[in-house]
XYZ file of N, CA and C in Angstrom:
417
model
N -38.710 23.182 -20.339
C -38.281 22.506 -19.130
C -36.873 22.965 -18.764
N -36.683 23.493 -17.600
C -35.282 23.902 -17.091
C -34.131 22.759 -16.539
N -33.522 22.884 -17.269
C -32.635 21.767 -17.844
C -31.638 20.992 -15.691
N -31.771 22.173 -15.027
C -31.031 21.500 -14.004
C -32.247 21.325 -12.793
N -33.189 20.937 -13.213
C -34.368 20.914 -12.042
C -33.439 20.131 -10.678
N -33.909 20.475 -9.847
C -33.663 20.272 -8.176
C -34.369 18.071 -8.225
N -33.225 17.659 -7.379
C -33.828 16.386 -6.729
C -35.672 16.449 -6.174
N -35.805 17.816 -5.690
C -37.019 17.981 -5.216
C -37.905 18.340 -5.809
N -38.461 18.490 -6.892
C -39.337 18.633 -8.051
C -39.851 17.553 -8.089
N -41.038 17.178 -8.017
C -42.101 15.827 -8.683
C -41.514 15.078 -9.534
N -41.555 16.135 -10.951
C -40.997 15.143 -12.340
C -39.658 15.459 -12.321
N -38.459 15.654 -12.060
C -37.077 15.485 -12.120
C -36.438 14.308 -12.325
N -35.888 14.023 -13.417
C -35.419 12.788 -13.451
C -33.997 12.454 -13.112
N -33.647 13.811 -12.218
C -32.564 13.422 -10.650
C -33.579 12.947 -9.710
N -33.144 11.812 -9.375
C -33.736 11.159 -8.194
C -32.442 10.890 -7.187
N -32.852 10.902 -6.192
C -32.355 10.862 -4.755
C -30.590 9.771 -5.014
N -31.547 9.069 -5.444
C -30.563 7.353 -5.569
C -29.535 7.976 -6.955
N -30.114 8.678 -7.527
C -28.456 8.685 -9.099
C -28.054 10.032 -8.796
N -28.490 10.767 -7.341
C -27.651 11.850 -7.362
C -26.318 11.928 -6.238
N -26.449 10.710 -5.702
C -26.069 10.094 -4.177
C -24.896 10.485 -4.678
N -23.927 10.404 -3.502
C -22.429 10.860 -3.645
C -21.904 9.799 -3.190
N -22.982 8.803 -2.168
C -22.182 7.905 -1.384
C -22.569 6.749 -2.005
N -21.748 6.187 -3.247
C -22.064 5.260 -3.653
C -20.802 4.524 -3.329
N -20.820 2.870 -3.672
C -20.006 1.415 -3.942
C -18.895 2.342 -4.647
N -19.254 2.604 -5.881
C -17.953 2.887 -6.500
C -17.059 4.368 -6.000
N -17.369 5.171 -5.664
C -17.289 6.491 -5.286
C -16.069 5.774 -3.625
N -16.644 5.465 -3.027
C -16.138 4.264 -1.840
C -14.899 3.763 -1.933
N -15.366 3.127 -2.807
C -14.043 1.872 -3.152
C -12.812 3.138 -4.159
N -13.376 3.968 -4.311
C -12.323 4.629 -5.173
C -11.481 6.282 -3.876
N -12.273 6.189 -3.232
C -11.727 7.116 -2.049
C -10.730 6.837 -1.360
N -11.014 5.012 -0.794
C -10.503 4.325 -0.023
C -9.252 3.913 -0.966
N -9.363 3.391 -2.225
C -8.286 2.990 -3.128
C -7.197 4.004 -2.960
N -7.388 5.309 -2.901
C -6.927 7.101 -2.756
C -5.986 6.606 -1.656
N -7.340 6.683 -0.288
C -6.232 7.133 0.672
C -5.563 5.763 1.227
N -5.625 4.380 0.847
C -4.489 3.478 1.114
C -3.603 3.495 0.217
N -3.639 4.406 -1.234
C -2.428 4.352 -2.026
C -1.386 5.703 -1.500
N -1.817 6.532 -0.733
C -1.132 7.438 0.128
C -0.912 7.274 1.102
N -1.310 6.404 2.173
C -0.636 5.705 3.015
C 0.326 5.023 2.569
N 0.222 3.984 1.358
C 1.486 3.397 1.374
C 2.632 3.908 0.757
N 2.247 5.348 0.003
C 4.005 5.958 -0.606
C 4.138 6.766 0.504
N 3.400 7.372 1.745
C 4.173 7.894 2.403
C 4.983 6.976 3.512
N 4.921 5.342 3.668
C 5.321 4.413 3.875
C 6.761 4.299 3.329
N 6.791 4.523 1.806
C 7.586 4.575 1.177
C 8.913 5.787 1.017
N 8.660 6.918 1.047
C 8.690 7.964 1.030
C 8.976 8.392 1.955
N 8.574 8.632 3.046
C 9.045 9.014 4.637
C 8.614 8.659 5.144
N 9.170 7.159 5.893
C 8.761 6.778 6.930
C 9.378 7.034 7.885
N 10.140 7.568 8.566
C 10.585 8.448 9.380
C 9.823 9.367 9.964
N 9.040 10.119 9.193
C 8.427 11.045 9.155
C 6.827 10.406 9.933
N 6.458 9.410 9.215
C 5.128 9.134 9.955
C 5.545 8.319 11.204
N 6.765 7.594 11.359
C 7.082 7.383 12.877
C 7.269 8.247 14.112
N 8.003 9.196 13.694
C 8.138 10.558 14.476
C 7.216 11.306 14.932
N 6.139 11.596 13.658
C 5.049 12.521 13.935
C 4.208 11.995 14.876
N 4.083 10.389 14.685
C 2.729 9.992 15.301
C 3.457 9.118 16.819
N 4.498 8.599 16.795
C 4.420 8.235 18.447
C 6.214 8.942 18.509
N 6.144 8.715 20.151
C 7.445 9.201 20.691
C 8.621 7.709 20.596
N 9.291 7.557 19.352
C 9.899 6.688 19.065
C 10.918 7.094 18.415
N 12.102 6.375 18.122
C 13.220 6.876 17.673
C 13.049 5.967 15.804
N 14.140 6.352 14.776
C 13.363 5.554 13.953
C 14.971 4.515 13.279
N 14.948 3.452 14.035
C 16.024 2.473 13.544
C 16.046 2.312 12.003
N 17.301 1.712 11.456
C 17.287 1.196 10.325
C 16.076 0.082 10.221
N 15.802 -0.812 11.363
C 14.894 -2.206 10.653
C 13.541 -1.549 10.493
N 13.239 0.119 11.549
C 12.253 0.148 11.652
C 11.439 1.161 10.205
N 12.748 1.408 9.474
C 12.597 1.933 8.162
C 12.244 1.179 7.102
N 13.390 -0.151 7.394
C 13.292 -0.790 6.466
C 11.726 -1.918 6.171
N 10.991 -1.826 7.538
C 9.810 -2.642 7.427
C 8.786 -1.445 6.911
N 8.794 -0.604 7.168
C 8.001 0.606 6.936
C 8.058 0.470 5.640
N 9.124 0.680 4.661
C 9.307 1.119 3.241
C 8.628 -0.554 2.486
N 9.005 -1.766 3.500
C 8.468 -3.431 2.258
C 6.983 -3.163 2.574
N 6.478 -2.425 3.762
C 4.901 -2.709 3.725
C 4.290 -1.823 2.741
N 5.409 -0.835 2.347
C 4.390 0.016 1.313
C 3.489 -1.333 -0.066
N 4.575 -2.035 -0.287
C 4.553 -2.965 -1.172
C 2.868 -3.255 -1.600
N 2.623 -4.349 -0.216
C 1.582 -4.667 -0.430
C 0.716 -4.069 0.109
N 0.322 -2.355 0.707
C -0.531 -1.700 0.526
C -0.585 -1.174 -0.705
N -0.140 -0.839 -1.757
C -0.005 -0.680 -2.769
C -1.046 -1.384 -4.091
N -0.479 -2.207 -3.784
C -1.079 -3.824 -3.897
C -2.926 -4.644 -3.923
N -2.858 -3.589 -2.463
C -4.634 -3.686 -1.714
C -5.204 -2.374 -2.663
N -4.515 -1.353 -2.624
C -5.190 0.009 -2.972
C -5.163 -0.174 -4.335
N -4.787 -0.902 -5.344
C -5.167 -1.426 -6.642
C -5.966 -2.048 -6.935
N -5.919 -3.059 -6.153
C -7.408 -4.246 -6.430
C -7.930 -3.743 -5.834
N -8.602 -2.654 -4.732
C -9.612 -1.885 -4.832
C -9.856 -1.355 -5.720
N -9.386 -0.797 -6.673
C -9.574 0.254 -7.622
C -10.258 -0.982 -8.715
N -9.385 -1.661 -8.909
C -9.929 -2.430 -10.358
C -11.339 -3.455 -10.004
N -10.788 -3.719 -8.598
C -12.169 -4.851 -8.650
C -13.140 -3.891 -8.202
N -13.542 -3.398 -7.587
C -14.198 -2.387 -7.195
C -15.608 -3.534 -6.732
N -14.785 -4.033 -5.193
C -15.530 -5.089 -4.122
C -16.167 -4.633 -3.031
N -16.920 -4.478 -2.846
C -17.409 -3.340 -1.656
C -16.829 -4.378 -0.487
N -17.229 -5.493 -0.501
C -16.579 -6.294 1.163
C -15.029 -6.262 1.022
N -14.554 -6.670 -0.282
C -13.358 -6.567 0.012
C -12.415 -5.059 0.307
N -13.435 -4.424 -0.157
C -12.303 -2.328 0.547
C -12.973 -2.716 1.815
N -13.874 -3.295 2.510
C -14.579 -2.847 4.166
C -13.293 -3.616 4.851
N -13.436 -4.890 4.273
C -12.713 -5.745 5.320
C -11.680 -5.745 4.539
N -10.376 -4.839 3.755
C -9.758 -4.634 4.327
C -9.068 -3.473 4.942
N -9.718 -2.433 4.921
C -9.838 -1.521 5.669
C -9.886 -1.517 6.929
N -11.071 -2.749 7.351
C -11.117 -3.470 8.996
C -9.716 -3.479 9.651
N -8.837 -4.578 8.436
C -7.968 -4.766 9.021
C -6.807 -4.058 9.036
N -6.363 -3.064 7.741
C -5.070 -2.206 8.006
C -5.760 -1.012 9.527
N -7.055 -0.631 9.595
C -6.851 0.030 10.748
C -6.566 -0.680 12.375
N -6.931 -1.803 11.975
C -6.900 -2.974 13.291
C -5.714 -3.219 13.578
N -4.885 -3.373 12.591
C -3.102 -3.418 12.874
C -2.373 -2.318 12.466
N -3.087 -0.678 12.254
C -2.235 0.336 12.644
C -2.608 1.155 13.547
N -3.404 2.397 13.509
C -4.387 3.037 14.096
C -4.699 2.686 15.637
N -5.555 1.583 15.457
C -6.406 1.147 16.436
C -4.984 0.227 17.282
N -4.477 -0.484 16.637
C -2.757 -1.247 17.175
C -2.515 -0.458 18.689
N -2.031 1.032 17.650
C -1.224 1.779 18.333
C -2.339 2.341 19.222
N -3.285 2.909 19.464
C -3.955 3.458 20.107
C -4.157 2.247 21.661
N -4.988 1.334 21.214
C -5.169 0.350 22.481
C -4.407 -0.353 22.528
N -2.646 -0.291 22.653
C -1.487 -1.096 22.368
C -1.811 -2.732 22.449
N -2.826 -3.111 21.541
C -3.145 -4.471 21.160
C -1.573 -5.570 20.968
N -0.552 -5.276 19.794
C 0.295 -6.086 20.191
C 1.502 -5.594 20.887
N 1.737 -3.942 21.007
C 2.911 -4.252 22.005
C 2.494 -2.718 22.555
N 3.383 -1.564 23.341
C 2.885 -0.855 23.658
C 3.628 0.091 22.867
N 2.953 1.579 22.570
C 3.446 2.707 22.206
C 2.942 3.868 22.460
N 3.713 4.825 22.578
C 3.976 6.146 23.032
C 2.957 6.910 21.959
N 2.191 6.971 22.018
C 1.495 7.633 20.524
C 1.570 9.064 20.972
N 1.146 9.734 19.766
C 1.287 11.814 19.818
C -0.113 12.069 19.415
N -0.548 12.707 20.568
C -1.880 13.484 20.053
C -1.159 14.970 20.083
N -1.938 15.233 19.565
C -3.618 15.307 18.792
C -3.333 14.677 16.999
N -1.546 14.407 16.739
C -1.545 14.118 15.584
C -2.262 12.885 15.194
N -1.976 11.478 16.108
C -2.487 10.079 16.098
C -4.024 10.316 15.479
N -4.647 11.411 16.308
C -6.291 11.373 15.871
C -7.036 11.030 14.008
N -6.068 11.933 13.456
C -6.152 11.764 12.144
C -6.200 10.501 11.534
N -5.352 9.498 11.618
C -5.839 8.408 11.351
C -6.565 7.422 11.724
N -7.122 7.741 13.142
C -7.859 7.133 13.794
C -9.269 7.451 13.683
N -9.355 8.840 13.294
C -10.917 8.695 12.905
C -11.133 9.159 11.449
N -10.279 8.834 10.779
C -10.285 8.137 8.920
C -10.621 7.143 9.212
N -10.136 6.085 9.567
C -9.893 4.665 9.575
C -11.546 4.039 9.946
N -12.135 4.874 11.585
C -13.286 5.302 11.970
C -14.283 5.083 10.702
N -14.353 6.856 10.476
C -15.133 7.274 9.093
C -14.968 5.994 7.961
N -14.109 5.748 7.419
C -14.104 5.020 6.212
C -15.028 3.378 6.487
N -14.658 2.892 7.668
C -14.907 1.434 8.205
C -16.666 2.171 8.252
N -17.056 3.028 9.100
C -18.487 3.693 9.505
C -18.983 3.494 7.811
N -18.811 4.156 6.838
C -18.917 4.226 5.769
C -19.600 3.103 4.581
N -18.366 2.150 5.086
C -18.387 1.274 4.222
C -19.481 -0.130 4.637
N -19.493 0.218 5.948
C -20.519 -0.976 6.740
C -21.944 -0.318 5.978
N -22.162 0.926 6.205
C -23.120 1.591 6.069
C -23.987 0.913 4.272
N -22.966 0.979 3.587
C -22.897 1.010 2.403
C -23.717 -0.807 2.025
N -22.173 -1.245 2.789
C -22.833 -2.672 3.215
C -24.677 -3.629 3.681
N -24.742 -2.431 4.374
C -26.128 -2.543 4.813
C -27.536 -1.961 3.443
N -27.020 -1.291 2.982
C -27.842 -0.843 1.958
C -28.085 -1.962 1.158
């Protein structure tokens, strides 16, 4: 018997379901990824993600809120990792893109100057990951 038979073979005991890539844990550990890199580059240069992504200047307060929110994204992108909750990475994923991303895009609470084509990038992560995780949800 040839030891790496194909998902598509009759008797293979890779089946469809234990070869999946898109699993709960696989998910919750992507998402754990990219909100723990959102929040050190929070940390790290926030300057840098103010600048790049809208036409804004970058104050001291507006540094200094940038660098405390790394905190508790930090925080979220851990207890994703350890609890490994499928509702809890969806919804809160829902919501850091609902009050950044999506914020700035349909100036929900105030208005801003956003920069394309850079803005796009997190807007259709935020997209993809939420698409993803509903998906997952539904299974």
């Amino acid at each position: 018997r040839f030891p790496l038979a194909s998902a598509r073979t009759p008797h293979s005991p890779y089946t469809q379901s234990t070869m999946s890539f898109l699993t709960p844990e696989n998910y919750n550990n992507a998402v754990a990824f990219v909100m723990a890199a959102y929040a050190l580059q929070f940390l790290f240069m926030p300057a840098k993600i103010i600048t790049d992504h809208f036409k804004a200047t970058t104050p001291a307060i507006a540094l200094f809120t940038a660098r405390g929110s790394a905190a508790p994204m930090l925080s979220m992108a851990y207890a994703m990792y350890k609890m490994q909750d499928l509702q809890y990475t969806v919804a809160s994923t829902v919501l850091v893109a609902f009050l950044y991303p999506l914020n700035a895009k349909y100036n929900i609470f105030q208005k801003l100057k956003v920069i394309y084509p850079m803005h796009y990038v997190p807007e259709a992560l935020m997209t993809t990951l939420i698409s993803t995780g509903v998906y997952l949800l539904a299974q």
